[in-house]
mmCIF file of N, CA, C and O in Angstrom:
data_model
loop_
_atom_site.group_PDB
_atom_site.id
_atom_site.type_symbol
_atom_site.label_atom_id
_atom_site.label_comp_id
_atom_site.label_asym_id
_atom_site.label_seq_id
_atom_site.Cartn_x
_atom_site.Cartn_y
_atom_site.Cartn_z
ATOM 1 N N UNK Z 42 82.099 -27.029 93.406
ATOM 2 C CA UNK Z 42 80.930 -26.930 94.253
ATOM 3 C C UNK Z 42 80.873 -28.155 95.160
ATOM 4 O O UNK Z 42 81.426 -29.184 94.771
ATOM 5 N N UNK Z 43 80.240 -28.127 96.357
ATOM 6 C CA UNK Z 43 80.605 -29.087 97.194
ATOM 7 C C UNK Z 43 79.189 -29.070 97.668
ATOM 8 O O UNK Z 43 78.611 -28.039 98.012
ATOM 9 N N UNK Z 44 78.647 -30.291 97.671
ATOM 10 C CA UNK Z 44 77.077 -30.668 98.186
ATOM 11 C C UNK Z 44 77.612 -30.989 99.735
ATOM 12 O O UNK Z 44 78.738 -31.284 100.136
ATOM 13 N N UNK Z 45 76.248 -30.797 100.497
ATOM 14 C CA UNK Z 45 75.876 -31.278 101.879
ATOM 15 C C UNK Z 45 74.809 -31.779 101.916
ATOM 16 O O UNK Z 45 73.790 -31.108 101.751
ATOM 17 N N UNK Z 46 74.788 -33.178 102.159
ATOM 18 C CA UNK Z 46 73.406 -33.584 102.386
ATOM 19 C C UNK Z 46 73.074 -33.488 103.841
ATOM 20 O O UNK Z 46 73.719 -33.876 104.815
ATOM 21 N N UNK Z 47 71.775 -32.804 103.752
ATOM 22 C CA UNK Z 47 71.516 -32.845 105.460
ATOM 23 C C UNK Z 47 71.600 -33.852 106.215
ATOM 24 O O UNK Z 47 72.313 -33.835 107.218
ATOM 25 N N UNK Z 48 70.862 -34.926 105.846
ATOM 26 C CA UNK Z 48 70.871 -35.855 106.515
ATOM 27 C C UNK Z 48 72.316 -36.693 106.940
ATOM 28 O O UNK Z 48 72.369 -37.192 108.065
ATOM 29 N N UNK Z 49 73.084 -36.782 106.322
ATOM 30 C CA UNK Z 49 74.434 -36.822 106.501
ATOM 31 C C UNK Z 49 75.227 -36.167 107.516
ATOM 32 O O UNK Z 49 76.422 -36.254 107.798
ATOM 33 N N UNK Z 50 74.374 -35.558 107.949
ATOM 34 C CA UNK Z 50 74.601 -34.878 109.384
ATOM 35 C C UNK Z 50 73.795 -34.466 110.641
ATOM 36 O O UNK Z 50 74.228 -34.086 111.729
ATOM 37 N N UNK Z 51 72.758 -34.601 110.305
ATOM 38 C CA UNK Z 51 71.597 -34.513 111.578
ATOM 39 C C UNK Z 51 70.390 -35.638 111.246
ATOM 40 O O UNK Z 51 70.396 -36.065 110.091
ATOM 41 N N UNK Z 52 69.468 -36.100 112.053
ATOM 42 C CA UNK Z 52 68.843 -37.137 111.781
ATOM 43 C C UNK Z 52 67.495 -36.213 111.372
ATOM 44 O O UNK Z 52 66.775 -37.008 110.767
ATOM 45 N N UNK Z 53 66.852 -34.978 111.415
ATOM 46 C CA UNK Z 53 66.101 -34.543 110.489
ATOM 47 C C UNK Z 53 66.422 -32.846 110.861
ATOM 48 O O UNK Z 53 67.338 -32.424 111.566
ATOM 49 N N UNK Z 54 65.511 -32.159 110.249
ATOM 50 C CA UNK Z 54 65.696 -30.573 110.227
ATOM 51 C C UNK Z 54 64.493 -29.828 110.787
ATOM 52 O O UNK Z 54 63.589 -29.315 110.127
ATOM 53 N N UNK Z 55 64.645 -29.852 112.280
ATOM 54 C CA UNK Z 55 63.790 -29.480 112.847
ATOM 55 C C UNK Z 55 63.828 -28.605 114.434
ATOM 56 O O UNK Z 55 62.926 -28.333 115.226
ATOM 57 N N UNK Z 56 65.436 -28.311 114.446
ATOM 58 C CA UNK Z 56 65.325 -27.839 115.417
ATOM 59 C C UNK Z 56 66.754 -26.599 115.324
ATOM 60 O O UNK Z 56 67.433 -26.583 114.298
ATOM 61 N N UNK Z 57 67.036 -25.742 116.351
ATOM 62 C CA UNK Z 57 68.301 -25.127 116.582
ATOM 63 C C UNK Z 57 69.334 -25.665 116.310
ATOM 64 O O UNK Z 57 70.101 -25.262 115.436
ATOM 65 N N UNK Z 58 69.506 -26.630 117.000
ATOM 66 C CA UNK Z 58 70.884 -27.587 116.879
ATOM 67 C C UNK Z 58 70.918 -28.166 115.594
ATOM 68 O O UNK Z 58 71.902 -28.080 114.859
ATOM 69 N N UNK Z 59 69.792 -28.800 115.276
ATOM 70 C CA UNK Z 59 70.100 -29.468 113.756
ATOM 71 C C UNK Z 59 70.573 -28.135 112.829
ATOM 72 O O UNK Z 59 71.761 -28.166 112.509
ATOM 73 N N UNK Z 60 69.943 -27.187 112.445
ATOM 74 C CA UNK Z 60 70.173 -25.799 111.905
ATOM 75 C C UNK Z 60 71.862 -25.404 111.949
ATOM 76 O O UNK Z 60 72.636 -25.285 110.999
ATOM 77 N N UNK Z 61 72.096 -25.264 113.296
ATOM 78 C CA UNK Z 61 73.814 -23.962 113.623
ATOM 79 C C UNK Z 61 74.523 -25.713 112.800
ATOM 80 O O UNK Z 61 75.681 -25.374 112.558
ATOM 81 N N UNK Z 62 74.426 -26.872 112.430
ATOM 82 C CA UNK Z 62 75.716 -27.734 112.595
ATOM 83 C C UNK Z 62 75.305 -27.688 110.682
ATOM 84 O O UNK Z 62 76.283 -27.517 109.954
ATOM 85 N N UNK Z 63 74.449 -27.780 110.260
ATOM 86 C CA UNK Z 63 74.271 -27.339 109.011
ATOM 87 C C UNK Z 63 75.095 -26.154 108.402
ATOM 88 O O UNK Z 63 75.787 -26.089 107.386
ATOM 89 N N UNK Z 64 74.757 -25.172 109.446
ATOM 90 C CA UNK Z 64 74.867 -23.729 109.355
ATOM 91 C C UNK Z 64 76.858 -23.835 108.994
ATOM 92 O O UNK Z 64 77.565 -23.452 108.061
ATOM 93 N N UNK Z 65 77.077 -24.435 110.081
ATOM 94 C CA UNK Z 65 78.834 -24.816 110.297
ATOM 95 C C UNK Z 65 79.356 -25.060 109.406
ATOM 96 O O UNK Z 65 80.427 -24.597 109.012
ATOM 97 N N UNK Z 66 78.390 -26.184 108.710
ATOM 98 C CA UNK Z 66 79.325 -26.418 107.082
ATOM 99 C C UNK Z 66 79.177 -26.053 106.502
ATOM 100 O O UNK Z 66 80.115 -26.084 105.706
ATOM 101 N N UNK Z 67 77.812 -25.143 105.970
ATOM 102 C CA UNK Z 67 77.894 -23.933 104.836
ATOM 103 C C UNK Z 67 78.854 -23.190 105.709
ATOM 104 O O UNK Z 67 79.937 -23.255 105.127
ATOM 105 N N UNK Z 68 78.940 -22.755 106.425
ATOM 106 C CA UNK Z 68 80.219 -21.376 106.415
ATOM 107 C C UNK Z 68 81.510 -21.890 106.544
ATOM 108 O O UNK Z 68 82.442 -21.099 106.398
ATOM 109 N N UNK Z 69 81.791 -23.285 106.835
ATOM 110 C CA UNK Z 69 83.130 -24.023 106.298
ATOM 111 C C UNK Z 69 83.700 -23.821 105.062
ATOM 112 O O UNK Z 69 84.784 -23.432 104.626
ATOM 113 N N UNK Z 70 82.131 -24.387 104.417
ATOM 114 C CA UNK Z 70 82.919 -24.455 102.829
ATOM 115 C C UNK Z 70 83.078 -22.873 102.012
ATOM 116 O O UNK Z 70 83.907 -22.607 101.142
ATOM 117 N N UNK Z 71 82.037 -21.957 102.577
ATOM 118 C CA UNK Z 71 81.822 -20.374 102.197
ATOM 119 C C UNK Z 71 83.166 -19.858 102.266
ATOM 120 O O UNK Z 71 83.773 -19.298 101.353
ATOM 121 N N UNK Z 72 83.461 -20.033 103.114
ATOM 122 C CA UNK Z 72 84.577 -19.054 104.073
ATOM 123 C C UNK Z 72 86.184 -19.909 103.196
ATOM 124 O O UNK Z 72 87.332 -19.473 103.110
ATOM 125 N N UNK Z 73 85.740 -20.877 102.819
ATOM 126 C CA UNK Z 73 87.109 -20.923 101.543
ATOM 127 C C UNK Z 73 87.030 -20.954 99.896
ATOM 128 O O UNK Z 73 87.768 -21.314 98.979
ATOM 129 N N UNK Z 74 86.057 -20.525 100.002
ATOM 130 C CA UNK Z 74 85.679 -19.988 98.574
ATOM 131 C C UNK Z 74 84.351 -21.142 97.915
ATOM 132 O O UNK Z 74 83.711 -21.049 96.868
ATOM 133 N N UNK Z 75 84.321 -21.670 98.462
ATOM 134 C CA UNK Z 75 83.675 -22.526 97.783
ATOM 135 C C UNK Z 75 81.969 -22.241 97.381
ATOM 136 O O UNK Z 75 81.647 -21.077 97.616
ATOM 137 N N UNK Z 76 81.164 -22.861 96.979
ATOM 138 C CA UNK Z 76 79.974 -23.095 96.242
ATOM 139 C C UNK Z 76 79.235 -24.285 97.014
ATOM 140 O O UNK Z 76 79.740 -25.403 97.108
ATOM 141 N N UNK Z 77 78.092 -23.973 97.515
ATOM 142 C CA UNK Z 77 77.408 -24.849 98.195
ATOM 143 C C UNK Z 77 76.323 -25.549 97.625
ATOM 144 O O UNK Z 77 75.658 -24.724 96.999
ATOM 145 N N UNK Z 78 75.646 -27.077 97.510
ATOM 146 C CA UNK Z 78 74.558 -26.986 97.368
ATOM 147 C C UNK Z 78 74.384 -28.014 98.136
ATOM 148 O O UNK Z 78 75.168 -28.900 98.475
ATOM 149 N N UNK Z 79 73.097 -27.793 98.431
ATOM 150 C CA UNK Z 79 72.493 -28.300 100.194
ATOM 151 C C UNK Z 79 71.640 -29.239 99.686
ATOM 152 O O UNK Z 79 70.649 -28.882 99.049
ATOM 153 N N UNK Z 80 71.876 -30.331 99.871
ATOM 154 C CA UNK Z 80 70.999 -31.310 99.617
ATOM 155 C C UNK Z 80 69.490 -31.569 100.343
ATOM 156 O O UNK Z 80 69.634 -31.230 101.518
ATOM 157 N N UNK Z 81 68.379 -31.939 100.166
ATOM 158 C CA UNK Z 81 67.301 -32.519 101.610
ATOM 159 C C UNK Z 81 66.735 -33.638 101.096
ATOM 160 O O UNK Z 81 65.550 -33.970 101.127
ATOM 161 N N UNK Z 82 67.752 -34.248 100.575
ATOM 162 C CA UNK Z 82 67.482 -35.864 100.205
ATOM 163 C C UNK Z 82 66.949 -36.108 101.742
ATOM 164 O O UNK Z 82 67.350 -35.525 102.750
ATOM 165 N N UNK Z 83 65.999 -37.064 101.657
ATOM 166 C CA UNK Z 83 65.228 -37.736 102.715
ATOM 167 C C UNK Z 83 65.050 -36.874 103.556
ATOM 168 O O UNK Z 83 65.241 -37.232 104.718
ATOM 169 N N UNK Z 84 64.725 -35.775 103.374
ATOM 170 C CA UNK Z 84 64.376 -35.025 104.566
ATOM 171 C C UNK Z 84 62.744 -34.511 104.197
ATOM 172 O O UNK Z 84 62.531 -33.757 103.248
ATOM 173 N N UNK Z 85 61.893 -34.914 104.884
ATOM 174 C CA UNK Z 85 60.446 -34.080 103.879
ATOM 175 C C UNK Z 85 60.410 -32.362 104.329
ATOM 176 O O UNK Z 85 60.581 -31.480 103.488
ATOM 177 N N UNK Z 86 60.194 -32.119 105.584
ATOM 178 C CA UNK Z 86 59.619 -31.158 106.058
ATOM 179 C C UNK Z 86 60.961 -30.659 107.087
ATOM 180 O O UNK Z 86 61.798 -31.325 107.696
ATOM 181 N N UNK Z 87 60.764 -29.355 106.981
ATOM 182 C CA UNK Z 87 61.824 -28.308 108.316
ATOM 183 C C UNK Z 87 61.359 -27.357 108.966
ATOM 184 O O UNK Z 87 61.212 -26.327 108.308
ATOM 185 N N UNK Z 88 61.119 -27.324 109.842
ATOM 186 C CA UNK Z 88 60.545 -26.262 110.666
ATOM 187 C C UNK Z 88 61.610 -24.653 110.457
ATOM 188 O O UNK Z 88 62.747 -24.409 110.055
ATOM 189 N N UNK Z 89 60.776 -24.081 110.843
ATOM 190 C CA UNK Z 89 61.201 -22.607 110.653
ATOM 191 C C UNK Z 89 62.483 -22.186 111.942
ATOM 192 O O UNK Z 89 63.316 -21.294 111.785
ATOM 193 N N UNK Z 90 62.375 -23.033 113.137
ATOM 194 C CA UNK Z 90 63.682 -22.842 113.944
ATOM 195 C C UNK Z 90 64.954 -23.626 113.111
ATOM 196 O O UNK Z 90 66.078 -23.433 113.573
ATOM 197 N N UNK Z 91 64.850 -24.365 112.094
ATOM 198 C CA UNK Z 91 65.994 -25.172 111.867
ATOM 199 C C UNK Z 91 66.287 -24.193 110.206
ATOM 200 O O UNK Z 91 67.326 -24.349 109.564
ATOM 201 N N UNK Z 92 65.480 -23.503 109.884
ATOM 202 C CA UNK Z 92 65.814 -22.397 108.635
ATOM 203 C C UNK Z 92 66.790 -21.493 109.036
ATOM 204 O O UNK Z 92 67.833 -21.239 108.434
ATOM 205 N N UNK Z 93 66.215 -20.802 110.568
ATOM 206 C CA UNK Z 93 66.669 -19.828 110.926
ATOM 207 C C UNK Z 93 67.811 -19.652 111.230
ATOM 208 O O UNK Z 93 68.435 -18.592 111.242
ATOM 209 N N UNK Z 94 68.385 -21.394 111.678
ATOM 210 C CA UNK Z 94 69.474 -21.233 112.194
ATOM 211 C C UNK Z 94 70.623 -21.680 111.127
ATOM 212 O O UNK Z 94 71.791 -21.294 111.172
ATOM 213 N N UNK Z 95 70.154 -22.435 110.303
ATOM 214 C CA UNK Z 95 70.748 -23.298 109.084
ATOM 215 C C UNK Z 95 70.879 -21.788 107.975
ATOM 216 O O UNK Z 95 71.954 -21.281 107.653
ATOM 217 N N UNK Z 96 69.730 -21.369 107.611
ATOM 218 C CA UNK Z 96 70.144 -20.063 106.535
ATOM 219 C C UNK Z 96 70.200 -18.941 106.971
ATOM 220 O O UNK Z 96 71.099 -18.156 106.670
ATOM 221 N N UNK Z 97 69.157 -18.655 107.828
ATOM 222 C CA UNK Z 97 68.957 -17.037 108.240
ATOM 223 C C UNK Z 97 70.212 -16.343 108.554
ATOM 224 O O UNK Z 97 70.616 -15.244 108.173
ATOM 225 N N UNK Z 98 70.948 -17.554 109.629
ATOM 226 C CA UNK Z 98 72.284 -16.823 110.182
ATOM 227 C C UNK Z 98 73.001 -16.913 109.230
ATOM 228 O O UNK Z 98 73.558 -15.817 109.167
ATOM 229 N N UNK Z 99 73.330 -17.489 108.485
ATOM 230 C CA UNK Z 99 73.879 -16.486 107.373
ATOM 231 C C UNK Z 99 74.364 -15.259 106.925
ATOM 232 O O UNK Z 99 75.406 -14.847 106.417
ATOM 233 N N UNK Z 100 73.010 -14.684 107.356
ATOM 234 C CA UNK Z 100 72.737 -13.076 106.984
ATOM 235 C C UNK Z 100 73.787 -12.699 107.444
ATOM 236 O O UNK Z 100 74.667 -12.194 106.747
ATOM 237 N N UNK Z 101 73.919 -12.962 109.273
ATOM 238 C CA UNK Z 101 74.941 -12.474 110.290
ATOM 239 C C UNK Z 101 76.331 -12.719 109.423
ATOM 240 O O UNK Z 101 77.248 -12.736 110.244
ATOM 241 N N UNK Z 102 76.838 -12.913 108.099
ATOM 242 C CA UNK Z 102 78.168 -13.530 107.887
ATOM 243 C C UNK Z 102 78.480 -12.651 106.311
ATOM 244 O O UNK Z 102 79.446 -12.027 105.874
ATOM 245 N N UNK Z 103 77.102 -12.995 105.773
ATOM 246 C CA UNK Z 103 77.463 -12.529 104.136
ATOM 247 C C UNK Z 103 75.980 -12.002 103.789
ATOM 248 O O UNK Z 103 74.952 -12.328 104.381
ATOM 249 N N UNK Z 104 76.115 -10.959 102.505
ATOM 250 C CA UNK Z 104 74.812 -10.223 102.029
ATOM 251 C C UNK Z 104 74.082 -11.571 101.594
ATOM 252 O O UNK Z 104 74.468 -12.688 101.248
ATOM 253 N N UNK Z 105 72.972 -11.013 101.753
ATOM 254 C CA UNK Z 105 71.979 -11.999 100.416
ATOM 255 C C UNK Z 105 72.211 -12.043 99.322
ATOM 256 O O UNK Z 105 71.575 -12.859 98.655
ATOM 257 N N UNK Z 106 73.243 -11.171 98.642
ATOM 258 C CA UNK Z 106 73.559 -11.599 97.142
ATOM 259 C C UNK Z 106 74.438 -12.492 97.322
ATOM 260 O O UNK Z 106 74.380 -13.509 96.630
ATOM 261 N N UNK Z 107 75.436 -12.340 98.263
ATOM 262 C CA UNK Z 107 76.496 -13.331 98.128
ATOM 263 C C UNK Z 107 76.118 -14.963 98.379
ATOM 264 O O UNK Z 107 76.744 -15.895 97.875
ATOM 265 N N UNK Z 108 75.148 -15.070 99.122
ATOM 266 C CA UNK Z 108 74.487 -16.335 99.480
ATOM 267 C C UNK Z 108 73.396 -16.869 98.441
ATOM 268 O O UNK Z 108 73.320 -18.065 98.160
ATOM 269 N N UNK Z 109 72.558 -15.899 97.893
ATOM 270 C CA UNK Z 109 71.769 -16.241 96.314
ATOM 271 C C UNK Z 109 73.149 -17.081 95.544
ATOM 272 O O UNK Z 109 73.088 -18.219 95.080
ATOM 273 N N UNK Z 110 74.024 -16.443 95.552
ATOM 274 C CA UNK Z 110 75.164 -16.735 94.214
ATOM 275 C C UNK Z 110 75.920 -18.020 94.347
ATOM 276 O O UNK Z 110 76.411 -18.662 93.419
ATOM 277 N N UNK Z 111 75.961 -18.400 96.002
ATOM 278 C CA UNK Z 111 76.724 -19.196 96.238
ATOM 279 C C UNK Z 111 76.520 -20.314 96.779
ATOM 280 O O UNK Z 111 77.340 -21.194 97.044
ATOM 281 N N UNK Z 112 74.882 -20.274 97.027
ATOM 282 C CA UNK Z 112 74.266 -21.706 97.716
ATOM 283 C C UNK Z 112 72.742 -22.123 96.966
ATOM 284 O O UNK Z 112 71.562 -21.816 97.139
ATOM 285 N N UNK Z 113 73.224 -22.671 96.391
ATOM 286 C CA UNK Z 113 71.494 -23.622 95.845
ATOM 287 C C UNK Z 113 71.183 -24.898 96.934
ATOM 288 O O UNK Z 113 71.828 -25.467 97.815
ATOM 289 N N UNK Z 114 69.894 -25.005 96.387
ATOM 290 C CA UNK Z 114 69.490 -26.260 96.862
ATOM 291 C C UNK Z 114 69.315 -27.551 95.843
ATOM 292 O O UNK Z 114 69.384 -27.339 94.632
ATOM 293 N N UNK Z 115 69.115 -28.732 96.280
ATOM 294 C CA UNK Z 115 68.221 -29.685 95.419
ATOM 295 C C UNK Z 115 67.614 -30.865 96.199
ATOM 296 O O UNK Z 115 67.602 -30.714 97.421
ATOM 297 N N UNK Z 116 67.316 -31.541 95.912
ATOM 298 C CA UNK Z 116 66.435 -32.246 96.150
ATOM 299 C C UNK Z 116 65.616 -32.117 97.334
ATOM 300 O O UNK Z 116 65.651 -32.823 98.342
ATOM 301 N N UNK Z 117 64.765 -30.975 97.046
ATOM 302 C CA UNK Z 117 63.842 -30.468 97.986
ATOM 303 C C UNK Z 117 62.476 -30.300 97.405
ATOM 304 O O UNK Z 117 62.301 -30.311 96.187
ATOM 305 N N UNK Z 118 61.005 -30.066 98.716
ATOM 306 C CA UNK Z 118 60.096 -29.864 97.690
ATOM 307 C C UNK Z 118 59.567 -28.734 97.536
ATOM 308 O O UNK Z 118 60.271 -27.734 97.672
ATOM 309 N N UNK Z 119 58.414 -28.638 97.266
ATOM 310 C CA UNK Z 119 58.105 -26.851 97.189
ATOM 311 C C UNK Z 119 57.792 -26.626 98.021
ATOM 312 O O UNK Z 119 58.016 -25.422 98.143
ATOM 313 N N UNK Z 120 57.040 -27.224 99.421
ATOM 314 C CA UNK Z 120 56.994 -26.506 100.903
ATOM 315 C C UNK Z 120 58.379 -26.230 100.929
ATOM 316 O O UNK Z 120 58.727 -25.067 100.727
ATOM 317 N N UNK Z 121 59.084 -26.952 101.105
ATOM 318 C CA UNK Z 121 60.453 -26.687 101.494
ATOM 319 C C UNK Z 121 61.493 -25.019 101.038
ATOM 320 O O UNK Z 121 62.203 -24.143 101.531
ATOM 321 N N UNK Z 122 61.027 -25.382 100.067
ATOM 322 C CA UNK Z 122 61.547 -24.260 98.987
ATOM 323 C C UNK Z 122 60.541 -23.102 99.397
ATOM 324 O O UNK Z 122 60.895 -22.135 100.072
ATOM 325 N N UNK Z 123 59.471 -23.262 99.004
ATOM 326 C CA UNK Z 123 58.585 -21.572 99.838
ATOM 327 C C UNK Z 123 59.340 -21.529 101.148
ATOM 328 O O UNK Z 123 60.240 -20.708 101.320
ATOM 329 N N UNK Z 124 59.090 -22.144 101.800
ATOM 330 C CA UNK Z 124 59.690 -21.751 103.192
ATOM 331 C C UNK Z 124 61.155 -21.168 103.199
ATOM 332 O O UNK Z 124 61.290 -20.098 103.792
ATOM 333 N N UNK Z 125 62.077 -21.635 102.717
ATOM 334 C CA UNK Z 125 62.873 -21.002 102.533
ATOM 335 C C UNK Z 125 62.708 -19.525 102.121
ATOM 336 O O UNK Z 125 63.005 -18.596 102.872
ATOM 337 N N UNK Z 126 62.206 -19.371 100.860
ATOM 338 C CA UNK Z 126 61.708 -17.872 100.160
ATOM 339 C C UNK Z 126 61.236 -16.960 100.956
ATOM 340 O O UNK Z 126 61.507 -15.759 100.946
ATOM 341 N N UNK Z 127 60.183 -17.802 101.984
ATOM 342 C CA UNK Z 127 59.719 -16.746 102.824
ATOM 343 C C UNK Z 127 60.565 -16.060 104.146
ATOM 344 O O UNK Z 127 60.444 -14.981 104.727
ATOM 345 N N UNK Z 128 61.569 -17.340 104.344
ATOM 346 C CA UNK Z 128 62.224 -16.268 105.496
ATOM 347 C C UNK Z 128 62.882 -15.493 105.273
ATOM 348 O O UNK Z 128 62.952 -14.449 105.922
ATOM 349 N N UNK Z 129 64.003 -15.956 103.647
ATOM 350 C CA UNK Z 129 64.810 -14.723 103.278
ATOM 351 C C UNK Z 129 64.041 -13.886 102.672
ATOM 352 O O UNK Z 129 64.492 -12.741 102.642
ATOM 353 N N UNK Z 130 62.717 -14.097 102.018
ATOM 354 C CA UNK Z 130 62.483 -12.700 101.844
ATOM 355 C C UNK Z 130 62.264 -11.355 103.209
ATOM 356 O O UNK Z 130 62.348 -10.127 103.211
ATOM 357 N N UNK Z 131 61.972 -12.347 104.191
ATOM 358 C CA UNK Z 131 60.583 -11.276 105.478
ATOM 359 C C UNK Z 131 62.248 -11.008 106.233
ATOM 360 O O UNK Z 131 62.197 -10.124 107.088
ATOM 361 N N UNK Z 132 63.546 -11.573 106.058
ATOM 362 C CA UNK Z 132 64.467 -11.084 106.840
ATOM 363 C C UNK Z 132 65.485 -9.719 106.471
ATOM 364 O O UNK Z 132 65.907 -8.735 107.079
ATOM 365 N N UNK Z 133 65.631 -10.481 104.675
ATOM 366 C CA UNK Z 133 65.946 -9.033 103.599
ATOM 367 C C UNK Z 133 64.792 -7.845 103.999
ATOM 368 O O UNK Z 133 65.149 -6.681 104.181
ATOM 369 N N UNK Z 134 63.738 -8.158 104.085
ATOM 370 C CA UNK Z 134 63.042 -7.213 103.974
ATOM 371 C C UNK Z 134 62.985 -6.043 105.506
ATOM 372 O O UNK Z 134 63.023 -4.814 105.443
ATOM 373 N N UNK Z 135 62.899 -6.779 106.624
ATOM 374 C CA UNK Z 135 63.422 -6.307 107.183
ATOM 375 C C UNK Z 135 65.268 -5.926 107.763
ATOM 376 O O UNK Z 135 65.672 -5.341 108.768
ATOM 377 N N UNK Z 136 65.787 -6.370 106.960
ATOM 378 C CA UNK Z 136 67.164 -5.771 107.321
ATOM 379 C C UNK Z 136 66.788 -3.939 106.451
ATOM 380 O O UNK Z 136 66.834 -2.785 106.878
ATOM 381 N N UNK Z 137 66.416 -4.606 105.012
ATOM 382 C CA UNK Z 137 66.504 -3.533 104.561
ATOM 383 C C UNK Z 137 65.578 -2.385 105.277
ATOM 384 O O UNK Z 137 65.858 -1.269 104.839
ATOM 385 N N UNK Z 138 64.471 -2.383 106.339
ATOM 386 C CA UNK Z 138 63.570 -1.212 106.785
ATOM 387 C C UNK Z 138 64.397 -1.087 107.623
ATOM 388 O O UNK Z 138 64.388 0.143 107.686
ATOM 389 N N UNK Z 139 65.483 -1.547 108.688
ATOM 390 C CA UNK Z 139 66.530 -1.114 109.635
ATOM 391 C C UNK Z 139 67.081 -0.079 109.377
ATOM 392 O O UNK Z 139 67.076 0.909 110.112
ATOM 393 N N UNK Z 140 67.972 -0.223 107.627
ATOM 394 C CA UNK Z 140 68.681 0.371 107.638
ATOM 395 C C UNK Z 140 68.145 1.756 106.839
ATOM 396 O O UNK Z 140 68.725 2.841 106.787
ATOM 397 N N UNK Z 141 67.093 1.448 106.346
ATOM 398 C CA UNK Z 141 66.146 3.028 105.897
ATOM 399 C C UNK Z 141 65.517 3.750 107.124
ATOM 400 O O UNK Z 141 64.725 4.660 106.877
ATOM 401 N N UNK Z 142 65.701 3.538 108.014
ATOM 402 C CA UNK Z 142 65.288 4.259 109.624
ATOM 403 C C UNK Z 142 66.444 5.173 109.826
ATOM 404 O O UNK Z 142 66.518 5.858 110.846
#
């Protein structure tokens, strides 16, 4: 398993750009088998453009099971963590009403 600490790569988590270069190294390490866990040492708070682009796109790459299985977090807090929950849930949730249409 191979950690990323955010901050180790962007100076906080709050925007597009900070998000896709995050995003880059989870699908670096994904895309060779590996096991992610995403650090947010020193990071307090992330806005919902730097989720979207850091996890959501994701979606665009691998299911939500495969990304449940293969990326944790830690040192984060529980805003942090709801927020997370809430986008993959409201994005699963709508992928899944797409494809029941």
């Amino acid at each position: 398993m191979v950690t990323i600490r955010i901050i180790d790569h962007v100076n906080h988590g709050y925007t597009n750009a900070d998000g896709d270069v995050i995003k880059d190294l989870i699908l670096k390490e994904l895309n060779t088998g590996q096991q992610v866990l995403l650090s947010f040492a020193e990071i307090d708070s992330v806005s919902s453009s730097f989720l979207n682009s850091a996890l959501i796109d994701l979606l665009d790459h691998y299911s939500f099971d495969f990304i449940k299985s293969n990326l944790g977090f830690k040192d984060s807090s529980k805003a942090i963590n709801d927020a997370i929950r809430r986008r993959f849930s409201f994005e699963v949730s709508k992928k899944k009403d797409l494809i029941e249409v």
